[in-house]
Tab-separated table of C-alpha atoms and ligand atoms in Angstrom:
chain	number	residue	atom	x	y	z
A	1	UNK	CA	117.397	97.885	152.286
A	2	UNK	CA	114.747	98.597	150.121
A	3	UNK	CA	112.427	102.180	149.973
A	4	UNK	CA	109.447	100.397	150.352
A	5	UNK	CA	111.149	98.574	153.547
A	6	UNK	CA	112.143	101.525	154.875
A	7	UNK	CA	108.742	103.289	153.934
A	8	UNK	CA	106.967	100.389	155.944
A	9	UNK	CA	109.545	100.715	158.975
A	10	UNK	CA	108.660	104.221	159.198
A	11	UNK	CA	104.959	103.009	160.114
A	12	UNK	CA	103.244	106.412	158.758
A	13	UNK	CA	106.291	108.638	159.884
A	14	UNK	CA	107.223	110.967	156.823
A	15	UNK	CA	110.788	110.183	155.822
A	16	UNK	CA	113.074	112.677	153.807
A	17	UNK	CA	114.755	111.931	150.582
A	18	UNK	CA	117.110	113.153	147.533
A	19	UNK	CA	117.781	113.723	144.383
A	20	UNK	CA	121.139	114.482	142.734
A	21	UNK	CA	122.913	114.813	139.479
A	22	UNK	CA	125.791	113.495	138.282
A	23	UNK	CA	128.619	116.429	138.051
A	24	UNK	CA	129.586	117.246	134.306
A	25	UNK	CA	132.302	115.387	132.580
A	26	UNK	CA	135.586	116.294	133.918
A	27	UNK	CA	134.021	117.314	137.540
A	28	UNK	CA	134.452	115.483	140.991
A	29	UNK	CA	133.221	113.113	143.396
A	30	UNK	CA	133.827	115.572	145.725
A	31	UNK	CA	131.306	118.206	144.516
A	32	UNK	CA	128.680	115.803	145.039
A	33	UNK	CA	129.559	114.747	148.872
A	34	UNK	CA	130.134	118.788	149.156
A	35	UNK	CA	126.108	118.630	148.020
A	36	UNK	CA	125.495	116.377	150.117
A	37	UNK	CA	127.163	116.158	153.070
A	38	UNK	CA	125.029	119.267	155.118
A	39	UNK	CA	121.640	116.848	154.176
A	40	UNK	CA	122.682	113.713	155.716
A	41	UNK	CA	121.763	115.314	158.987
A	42	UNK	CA	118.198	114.906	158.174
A	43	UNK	CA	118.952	111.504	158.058
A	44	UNK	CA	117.453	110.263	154.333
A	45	UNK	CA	117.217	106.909	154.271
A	46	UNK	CA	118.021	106.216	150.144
A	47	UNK	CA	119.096	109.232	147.863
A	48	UNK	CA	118.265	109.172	143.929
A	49	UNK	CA	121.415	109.910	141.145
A	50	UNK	CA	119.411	110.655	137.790
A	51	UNK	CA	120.998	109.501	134.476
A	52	UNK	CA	121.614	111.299	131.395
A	53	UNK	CA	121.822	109.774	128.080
A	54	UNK	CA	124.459	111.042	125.573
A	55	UNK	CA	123.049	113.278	123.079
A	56	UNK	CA	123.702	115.307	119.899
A	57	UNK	CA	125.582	118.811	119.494
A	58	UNK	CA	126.096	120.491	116.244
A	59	UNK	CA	129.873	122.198	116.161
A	60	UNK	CA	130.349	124.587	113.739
A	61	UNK	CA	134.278	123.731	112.072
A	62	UNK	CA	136.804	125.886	110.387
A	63	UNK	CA	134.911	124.633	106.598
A	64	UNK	CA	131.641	127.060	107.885
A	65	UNK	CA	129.893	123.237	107.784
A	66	UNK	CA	128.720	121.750	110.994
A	67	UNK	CA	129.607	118.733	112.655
A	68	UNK	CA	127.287	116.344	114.546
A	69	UNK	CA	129.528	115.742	117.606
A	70	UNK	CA	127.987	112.615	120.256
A	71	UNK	CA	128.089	114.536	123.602
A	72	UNK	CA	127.606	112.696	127.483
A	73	UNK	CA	127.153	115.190	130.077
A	74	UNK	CA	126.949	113.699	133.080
A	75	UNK	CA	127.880	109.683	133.010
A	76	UNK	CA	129.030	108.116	136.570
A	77	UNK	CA	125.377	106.968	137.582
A	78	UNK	CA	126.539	103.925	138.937
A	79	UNK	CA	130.035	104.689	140.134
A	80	UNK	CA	128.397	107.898	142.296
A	81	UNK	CA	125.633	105.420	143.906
A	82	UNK	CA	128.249	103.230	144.580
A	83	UNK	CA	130.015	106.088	146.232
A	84	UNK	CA	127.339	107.664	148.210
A	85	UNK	CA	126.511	103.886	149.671
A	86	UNK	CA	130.300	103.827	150.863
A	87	UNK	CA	131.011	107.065	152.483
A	88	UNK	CA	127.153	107.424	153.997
A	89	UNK	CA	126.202	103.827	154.605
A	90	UNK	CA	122.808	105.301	153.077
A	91	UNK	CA	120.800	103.273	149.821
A	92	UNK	CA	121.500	104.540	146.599
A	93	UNK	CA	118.986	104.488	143.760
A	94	UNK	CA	119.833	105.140	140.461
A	95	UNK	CA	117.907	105.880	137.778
A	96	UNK	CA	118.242	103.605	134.975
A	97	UNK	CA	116.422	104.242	131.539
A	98	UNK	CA	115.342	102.761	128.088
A	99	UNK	CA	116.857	105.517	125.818
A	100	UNK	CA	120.621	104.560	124.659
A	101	UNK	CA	120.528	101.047	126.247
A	102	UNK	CA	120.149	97.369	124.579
A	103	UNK	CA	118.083	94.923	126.612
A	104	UNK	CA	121.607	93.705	126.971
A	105	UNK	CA	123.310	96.643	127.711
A	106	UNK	CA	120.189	96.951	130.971
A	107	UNK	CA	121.154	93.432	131.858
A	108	UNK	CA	124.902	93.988	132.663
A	109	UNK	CA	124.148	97.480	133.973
A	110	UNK	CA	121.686	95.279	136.479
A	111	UNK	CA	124.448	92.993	136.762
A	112	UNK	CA	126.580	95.539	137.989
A	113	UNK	CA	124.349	96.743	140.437
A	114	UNK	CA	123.426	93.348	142.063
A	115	UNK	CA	126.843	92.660	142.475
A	116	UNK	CA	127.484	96.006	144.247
A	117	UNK	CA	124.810	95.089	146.682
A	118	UNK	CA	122.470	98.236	145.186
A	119	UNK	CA	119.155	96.519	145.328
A	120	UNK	CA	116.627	99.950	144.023
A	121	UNK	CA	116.316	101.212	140.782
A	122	UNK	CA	113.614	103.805	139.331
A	123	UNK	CA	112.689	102.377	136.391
A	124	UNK	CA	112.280	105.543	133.244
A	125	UNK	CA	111.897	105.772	130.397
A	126	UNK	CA	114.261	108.627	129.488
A	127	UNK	CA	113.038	111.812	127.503
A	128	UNK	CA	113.659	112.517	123.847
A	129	UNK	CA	116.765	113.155	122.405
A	130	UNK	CA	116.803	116.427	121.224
A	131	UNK	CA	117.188	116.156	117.647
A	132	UNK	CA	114.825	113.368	117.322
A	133	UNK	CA	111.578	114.999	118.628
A	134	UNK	CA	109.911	111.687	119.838
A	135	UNK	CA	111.624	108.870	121.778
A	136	UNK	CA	113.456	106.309	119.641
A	137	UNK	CA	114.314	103.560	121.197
A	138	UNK	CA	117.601	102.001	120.987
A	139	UNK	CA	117.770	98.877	118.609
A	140	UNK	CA	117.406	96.147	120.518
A	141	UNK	CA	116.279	97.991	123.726
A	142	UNK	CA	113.251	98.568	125.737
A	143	UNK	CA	110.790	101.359	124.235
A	144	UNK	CA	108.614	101.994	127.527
A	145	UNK	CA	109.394	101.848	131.145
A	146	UNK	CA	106.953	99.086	131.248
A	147	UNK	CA	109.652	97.120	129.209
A	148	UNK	CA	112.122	98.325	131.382
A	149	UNK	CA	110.142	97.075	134.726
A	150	UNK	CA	109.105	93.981	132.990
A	151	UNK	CA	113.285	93.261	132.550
A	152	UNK	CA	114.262	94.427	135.838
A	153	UNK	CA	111.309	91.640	137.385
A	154	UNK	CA	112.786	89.043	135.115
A	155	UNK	CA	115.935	89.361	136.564
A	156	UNK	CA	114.418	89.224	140.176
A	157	UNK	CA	112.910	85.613	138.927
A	158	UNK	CA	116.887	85.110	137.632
A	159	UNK	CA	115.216	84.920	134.246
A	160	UNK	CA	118.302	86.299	131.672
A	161	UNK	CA	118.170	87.136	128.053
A	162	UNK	CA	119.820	83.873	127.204
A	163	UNK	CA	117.135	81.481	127.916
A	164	UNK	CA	120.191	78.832	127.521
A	165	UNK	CA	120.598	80.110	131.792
A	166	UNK	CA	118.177	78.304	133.661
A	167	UNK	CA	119.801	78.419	137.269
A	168	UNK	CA	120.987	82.527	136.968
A	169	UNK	CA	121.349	84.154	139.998
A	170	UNK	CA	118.270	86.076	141.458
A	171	UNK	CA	118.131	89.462	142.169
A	172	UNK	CA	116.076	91.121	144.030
A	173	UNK	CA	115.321	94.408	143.232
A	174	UNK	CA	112.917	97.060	144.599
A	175	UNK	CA	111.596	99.076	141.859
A	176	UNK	CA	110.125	102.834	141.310
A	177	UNK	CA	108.575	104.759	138.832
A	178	UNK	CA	107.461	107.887	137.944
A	179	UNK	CA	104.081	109.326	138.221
A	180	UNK	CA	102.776	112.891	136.433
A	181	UNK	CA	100.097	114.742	138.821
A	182	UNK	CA	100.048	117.178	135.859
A	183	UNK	CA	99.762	114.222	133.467
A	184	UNK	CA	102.974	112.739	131.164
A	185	UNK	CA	103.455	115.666	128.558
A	186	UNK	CA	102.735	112.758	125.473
A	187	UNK	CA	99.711	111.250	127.401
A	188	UNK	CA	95.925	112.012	125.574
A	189	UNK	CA	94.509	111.784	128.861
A	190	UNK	CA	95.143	111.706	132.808
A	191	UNK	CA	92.861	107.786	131.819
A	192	UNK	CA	95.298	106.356	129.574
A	193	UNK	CA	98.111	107.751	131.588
A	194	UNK	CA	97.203	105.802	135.240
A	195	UNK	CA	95.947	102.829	132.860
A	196	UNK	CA	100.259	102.410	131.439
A	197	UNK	CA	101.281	103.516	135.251
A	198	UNK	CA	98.609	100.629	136.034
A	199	UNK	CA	100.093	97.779	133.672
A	200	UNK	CA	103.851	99.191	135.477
A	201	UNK	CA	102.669	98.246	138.794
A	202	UNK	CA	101.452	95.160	137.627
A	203	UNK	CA	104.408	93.975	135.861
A	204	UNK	CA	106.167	94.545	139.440
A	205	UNK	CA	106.844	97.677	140.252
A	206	UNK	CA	106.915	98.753	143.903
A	207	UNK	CA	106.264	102.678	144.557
A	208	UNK	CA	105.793	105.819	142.390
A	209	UNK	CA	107.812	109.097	142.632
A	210	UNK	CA	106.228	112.013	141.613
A	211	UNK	CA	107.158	114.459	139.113
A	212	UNK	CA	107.673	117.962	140.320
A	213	UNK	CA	104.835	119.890	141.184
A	214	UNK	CA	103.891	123.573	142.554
A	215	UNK	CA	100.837	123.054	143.620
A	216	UNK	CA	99.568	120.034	146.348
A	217	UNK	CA	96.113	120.473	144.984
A	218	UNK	CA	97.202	118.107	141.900
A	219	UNK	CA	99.079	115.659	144.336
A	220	UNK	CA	96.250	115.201	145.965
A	221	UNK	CA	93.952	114.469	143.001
A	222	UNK	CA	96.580	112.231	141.707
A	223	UNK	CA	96.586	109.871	144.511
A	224	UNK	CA	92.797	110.155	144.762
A	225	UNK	CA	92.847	109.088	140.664
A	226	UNK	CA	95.615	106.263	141.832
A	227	UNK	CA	93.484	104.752	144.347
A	228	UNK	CA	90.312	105.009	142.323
A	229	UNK	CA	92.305	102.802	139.443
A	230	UNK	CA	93.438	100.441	141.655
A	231	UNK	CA	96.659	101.534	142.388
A	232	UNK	CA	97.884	100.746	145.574
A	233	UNK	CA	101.094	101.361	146.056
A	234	UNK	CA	103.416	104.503	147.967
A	235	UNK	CA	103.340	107.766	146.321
A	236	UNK	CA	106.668	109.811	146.818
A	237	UNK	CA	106.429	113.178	146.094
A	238	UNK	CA	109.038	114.881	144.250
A	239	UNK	CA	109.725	118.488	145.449
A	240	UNK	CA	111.568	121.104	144.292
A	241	UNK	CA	111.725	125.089	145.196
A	242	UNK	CA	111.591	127.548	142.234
A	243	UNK	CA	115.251	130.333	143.245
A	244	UNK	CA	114.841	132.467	140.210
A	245	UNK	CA	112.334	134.512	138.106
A	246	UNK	CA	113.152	132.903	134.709
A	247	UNK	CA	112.325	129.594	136.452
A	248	UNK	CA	108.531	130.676	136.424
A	249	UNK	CA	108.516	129.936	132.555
A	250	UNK	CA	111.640	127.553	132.140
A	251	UNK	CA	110.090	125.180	134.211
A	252	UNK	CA	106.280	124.403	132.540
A	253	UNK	CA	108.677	124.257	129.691
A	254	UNK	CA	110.720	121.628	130.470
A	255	UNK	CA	108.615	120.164	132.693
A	256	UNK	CA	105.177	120.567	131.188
A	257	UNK	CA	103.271	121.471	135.262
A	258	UNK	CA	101.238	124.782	135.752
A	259	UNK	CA	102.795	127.359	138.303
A	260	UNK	CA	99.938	128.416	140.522
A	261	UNK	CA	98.857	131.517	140.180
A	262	UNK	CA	99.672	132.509	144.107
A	263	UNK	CA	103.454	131.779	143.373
A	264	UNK	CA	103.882	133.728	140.458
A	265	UNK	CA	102.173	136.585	141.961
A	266	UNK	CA	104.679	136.461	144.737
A	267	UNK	CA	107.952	135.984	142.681
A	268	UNK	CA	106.396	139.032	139.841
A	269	UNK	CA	106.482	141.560	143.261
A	270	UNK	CA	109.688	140.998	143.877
A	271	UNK	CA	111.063	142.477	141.158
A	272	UNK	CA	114.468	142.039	140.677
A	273	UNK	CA	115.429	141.136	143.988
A	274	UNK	CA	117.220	137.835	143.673
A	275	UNK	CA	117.925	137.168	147.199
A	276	UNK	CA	113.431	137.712	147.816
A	277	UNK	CA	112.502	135.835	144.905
A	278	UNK	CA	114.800	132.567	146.053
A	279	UNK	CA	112.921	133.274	149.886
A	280	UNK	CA	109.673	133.346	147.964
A	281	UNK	CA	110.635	130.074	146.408
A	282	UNK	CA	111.934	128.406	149.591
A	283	UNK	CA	108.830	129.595	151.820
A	284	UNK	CA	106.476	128.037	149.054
A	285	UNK	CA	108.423	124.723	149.185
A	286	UNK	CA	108.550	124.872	153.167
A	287	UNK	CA	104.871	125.060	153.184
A	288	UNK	CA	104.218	122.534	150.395
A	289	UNK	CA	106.156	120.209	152.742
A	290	UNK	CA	104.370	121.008	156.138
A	291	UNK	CA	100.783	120.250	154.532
A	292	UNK	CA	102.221	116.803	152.326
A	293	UNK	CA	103.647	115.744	155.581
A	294	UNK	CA	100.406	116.705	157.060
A	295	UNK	CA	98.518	114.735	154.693
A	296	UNK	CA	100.885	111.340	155.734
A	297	UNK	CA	103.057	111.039	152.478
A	298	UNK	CA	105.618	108.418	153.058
A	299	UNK	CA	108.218	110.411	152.122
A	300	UNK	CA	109.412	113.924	150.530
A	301	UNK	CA	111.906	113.519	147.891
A	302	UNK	CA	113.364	116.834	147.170
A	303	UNK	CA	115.495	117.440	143.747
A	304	UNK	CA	118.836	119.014	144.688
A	305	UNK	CA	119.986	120.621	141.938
A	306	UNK	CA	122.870	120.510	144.143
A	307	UNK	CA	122.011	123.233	145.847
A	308	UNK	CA	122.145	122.665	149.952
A	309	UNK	CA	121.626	125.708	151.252
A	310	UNK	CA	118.312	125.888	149.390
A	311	UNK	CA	117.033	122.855	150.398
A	312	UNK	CA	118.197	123.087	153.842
A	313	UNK	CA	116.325	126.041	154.826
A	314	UNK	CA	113.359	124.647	152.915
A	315	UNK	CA	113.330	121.416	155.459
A	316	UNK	CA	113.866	123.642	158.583
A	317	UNK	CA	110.954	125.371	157.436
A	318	UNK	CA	108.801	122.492	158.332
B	401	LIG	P1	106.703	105.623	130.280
B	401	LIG	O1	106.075	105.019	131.476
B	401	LIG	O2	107.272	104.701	129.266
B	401	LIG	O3	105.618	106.560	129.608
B	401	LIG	C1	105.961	107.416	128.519
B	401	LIG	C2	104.693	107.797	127.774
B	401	LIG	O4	104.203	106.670	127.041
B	401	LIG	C3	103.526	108.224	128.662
B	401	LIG	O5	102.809	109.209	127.973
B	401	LIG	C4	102.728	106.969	128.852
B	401	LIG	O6	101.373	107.226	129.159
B	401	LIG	C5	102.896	106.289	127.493
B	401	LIG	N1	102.930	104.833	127.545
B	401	LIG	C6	103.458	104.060	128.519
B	401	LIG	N2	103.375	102.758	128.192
B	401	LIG	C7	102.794	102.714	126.966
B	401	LIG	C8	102.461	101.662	126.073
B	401	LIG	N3	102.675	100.392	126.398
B	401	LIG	N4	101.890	101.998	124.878
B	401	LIG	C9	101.638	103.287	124.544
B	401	LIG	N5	101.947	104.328	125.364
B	401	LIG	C10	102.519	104.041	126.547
B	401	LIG	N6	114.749	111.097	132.635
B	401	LIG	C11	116.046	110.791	132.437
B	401	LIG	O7	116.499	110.746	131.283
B	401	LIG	N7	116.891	110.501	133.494
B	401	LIG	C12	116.451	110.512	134.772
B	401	LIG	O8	117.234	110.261	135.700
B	401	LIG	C13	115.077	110.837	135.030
B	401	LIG	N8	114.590	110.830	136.285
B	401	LIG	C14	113.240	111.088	136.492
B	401	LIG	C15	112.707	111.005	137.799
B	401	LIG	C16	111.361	111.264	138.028
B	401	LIG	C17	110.815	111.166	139.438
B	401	LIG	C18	110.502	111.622	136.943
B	401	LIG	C19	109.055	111.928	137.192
B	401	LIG	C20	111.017	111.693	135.664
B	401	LIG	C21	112.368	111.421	135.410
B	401	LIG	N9	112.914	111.448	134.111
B	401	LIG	C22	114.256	111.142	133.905
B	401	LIG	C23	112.094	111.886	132.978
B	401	LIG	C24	111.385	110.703	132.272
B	401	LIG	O9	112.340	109.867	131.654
B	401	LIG	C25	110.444	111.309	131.249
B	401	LIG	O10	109.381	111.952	131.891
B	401	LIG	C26	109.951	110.401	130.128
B	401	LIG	O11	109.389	111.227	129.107
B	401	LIG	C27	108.885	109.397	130.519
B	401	LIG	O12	109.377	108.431	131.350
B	401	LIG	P2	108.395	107.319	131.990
B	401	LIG	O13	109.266	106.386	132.713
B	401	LIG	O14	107.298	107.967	132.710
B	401	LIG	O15	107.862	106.657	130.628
């Protein structure tokens, strides 16, 4: 089923979701069911696998020169989604994204996924390598998500890259992407931001997950900034709980989102207590969730990290 079917089945009831990781190269299926086996019990209708890209590592060799050594992380995207749909009879929806792939590499990957019967896909992107600084597309391959989206719908109209097909099999497709409350990190303006998330919509995309965020002040303004620009559709927000002090400046890092000032206040007096700074962290989340649900979002989507304990507690706190 789709996650904007089940989003309309709900009929205003807030539904819980996830997000997990591929394990690194050389670890188990089992380490993800381990993750998620103690959240199916809050029933989550789809759950998200993220995809990683293969990226560059310098490794220094016997010579004192340094080698620049391809490294992928975490592959399995499609094999794990695959998985979680068997054992959990629950939607998967990977992440599929522009970095690394040929408009014909996308096309088999969606393919593949049509003929596993996985019909959502959150349409990114992908972030810069880290050697290159800026995104650089793939030869060949899509440079924005919009490109990405505008495939994925092609395929959905059983248009192919080889125009030679002109009865290909339809797919059908539900597709996400992401939204910035806090603005994308390369964006001038919030403006020109919701203008591209705009033209995504249009080309046929379905809902919007959220980027993390600390604060519901900003989720709010972004879905008031949505609606103003004509953007209709579900906004999923993506929720995760800060467990440990170096977090507090690790995350606006990576993720380029303010921490509010109440939440850093509360983490700084505990000190070096590990066990009251991950409480701190879970309480905040807990009551993030209470006043989003409050507020009738579809859905939470929280980011595992594959950590259940955390976000168990975090959903009891509700
Ligand atoms: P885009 O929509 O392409 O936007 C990128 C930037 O370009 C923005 O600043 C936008 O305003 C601008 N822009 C868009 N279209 C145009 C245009 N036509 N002309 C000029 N400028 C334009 N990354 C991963 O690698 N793997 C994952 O699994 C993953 N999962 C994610 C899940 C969520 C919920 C979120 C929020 C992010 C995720 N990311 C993931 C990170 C994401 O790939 C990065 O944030 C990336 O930098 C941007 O992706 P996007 O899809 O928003 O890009």
């Amino acid at each position: 089923m789709k996650v904007t079917d089940y989003i309309k089945a709900a009929e205003g009831r807030t539904l819980i979701s996830f997000e997990v990781l591929p394990p690194l190269k050389g670890g188990r299926m089992e380490d993800i069911f381990t993750s998620l086996d103690p959240l199916m019990e809050f029933k989550p209708p789809f759950i998200d696998v993220t995809y990683h890209r293969q990226d560059f590592i310098y490794e220094k060799r016997e010579s004192g020169f340094f080698e620049k050594v391809s490294v992928r992380k975490r592959p399995g995207t499609i094999g794990i989604c695959a998985s979680i749909m068997h054992r959990y009879g629950v939607d998967a929806v990977p992440h599929l994204i522009c970095g690394g792939f040929t408009k014909d590499d996308t096309e088999n990957a969606l393919i593949d996924l049509n003929f596993l019967g996985i019909n959502n896909v959150l349409a990114l992107r992908g972030d810069p390598r880290k050697f290159d600084g800026k995104f650089v597309p793939e030869p060949g391959g899509n440079h924005y998500a919009l490109d990405l989206v505008k495939q994925v719908q092609n395929m959905n109209e059983g248009k192919y890259l080889d125009s030679t097909i002109d009865d290909g099999a339809t797919s059908d497709f539900c597709i996400g992407i992401a939204g910035y409350p806090e603005k994308h990190f390369e964006s001038p303006n919030m403006e020109l931001d919701l203008e591209f998330t705009k033209k995504k919509i249009e080309a046929g995309a379905d809902y919007i997950v959220t980027q993390m965020f600390f604060d519901n002040q900003k989720y709010f303004d972004y879905v008031k900034a949505c609606r103003a620009a004509g953007i209709t559709v579900p906004i999923i927000p993506g929720l995760k709980p800060l467990t440990k002090r170096y977090q507090l400046n690790s995350i606006p890092r990576m993720f380029y989102i303010n921490m509010p000032d109440g939440l850093v206040k509360e983490v700084l007096k505990c000190g070096d207590d590990k066990k009251a700074i991950k409480q701190v962290g879970i309480e905040w989340c807990s009551a993030q969730s209470k006043e989003l649900k409050e507020f009738g979002v579809p859905c939470l989507h929280y980011y595992t990290m594959g950590d259940a304990k955390t976000i168990t507690k975090v959903i009891e706190g509700i």
